[in-house]
Amino acid sequence: MTANADDIEQLGTWADEEGWNPGESDRHSFFPADPGGFIFGRLNGEAVASVSAVRYGAEFGFFGF
């Protein structure tokens, strides 16, 4: 399922809990660039997994989370 703006905040929470800092503002930049590039796995309606495959421009992208 494509992530929404609230889900993007969850990504930040998970990263903080794991001691991983991909950049405090990265998710706020990447989400508007490619809103369909963030995917969440859900179990019984609860987010349990995520991945991002964000395109920015015709020749660049980012895969993570």
Backbone as numpy.savetxt, mean C-alpha at the origin, in Angstrom:
# Nx Ny Nz CAx CAy CAz Cx Cy Cz
-8.59 -7.47 -3.42 -9.44 -6.30 -3.42 -8.54 -5.06 -3.42
-8.87 -4.12 -4.25 -8.12 -2.87 -4.30 -8.27 -2.12 -2.98
-7.17 -1.60 -2.49 -7.16 -0.88 -1.21 -7.82 0.48 -1.36
-8.39 0.95 -0.25 -8.94 2.31 -0.21 -8.04 3.17 0.67
-8.39 4.42 0.85 -7.55 5.35 1.62 -7.35 4.88 3.06
-8.37 4.30 3.69 -8.22 3.80 5.06 -7.24 2.63 5.10
-7.28 1.78 4.08 -6.35 0.66 4.03 -4.91 1.14 3.95
-4.69 2.23 3.24 -3.34 2.76 3.10 -2.79 3.17 4.47
-3.64 3.69 5.32 -3.21 4.03 6.68 -2.84 2.75 7.45
-3.57 1.66 7.20 -3.26 0.38 7.84 -1.86 -0.08 7.45
-1.47 0.16 6.20 -0.12 -0.19 5.77 0.93 0.49 6.65
0.71 1.76 6.94 1.64 2.49 7.80 1.70 1.90 9.20
0.56 1.51 9.72 0.51 0.90 11.05 1.27 -0.41 11.06
1.01 -1.26 10.06 1.73 -2.54 10.00 3.24 -2.34 9.89
3.65 -1.41 9.06 5.08 -1.14 8.88 5.70 -0.68 10.20
5.03 0.21 10.91 5.53 0.68 12.20 5.64 -0.47 13.20
4.64 -1.33 13.25 4.64 -2.46 14.19 5.78 -3.43 13.89
6.17 -3.53 12.64 7.25 -4.43 12.25 8.62 -3.76 12.33
8.65 -2.48 12.66 9.90 -1.76 12.73 10.48 -1.43 11.37
9.61 -1.36 10.39 10.03 -1.09 9.02 9.51 0.28 8.62
10.36 1.10 8.07 9.95 2.44 7.68 10.22 2.63 6.20
9.20 2.40 5.37 9.41 2.58 3.93 9.41 4.05 3.52
9.23 4.92 4.45 9.13 6.35 4.18 7.77 6.84 4.65
7.76 7.75 5.55 6.50 8.21 6.16 5.52 8.76 5.14
6.01 9.36 4.09 5.10 9.97 3.13 4.96 9.17 1.84
5.69 8.07 1.72 5.66 7.30 0.46 4.26 6.86 0.09
3.54 6.29 1.03 2.21 5.77 0.70 1.27 6.89 0.26
1.49 8.10 0.78 0.64 9.23 0.41 0.98 9.76 -0.99
2.17 9.45 -1.47 2.56 9.83 -2.83 2.18 8.76 -3.84
2.42 7.50 -3.49 2.17 6.41 -4.42 0.68 6.15 -4.64
-0.13 6.28 -3.60 -1.56 5.98 -3.74 -2.24 6.87 -4.79
-2.04 8.20 -4.76 -2.67 9.02 -5.81 -2.09 8.75 -7.20
-0.83 8.33 -7.27 -0.22 8.06 -8.57 -0.84 6.83 -9.24
-1.23 5.84 -8.43 -1.81 4.61 -8.98 -2.70 3.95 -7.93
-3.91 4.48 -7.71 -4.79 3.95 -6.67 -5.10 2.47 -6.81
-5.04 1.94 -8.01 -5.29 0.51 -8.20 -4.08 -0.36 -7.92
-2.97 0.25 -7.55 -1.73 -0.49 -7.35 -1.56 -1.08 -5.96
-2.49 -0.84 -5.06 -2.43 -1.40 -3.72 -3.54 -2.43 -3.57
-3.16 -3.66 -3.25 -4.11 -4.76 -3.13 -4.08 -5.29 -1.70
-5.26 -5.51 -1.15 -5.38 -6.07 0.20 -6.06 -7.42 0.14
-5.52 -8.37 0.88 -6.19 -9.65 1.08 -7.03 -9.54 2.33
-8.24 -10.02 2.27 -9.14 -9.95 3.43 -9.64 -11.34 3.80
-9.82 -11.54 5.08 -10.40 -12.76 5.62 -11.54 -12.35 6.53
-12.73 -12.77 6.17 -13.92 -12.38 6.93 -14.02 -10.86 7.08
-13.65 -10.14 6.02 -13.76 -8.69 6.01 -12.60 -7.95 6.63
-11.67 -8.66 7.25 -10.53 -8.02 7.92 -9.30 -8.10 7.03
-8.58 -6.98 6.92 -7.35 -6.94 6.12 -6.30 -7.82 6.80
-5.73 -8.77 6.03 -4.73 -9.68 6.59 -3.44 -9.72 5.77
-3.44 -9.13 4.58 -2.25 -9.14 3.73 -2.31 -7.97 2.76
-1.15 -7.57 2.27 -1.14 -6.47 1.29 0.05 -6.61 0.36
-0.08 -5.99 -0.78 1.00 -5.88 -1.75 0.76 -4.59 -2.53
1.84 -3.99 -2.97 1.70 -2.83 -3.85 2.52 -3.08 -5.11
1.95 -2.72 -6.21 2.62 -2.77 -7.51 2.18 -1.49 -8.23
2.87 -0.42 -7.91 2.45 0.92 -8.32 3.24 1.40 -9.52
2.51 1.86 -10.53 3.15 2.47 -11.70 3.20 3.97 -11.50
4.32 4.54 -11.85 4.37 6.00 -11.93 5.18 6.34 -13.17
4.45 6.91 -14.10 5.02 7.16 -15.42 4.94 5.89 -16.26
5.41 5.99 -17.47 5.33 4.86 -18.39 6.46 3.85 -18.20
7.53 4.24 -17.52 8.70 3.38 -17.45 9.13 3.00 -16.05
8.43 3.42 -15.02 8.87 3.16 -13.66 7.75 2.55 -12.84
8.16 1.82 -11.81 7.19 1.24 -10.91 7.84 0.86 -9.59
7.02 0.46 -8.67 7.48 0.06 -7.34 6.67 -1.15 -6.91
7.35 -2.17 -6.42 6.69 -3.36 -5.90 7.10 -3.52 -4.45
6.15 -3.67 -3.55 6.48 -3.80 -2.14 5.27 -4.09 -1.28
5.43 -3.83 -0.01 4.41 -4.12 1.00 3.94 -5.55 0.92
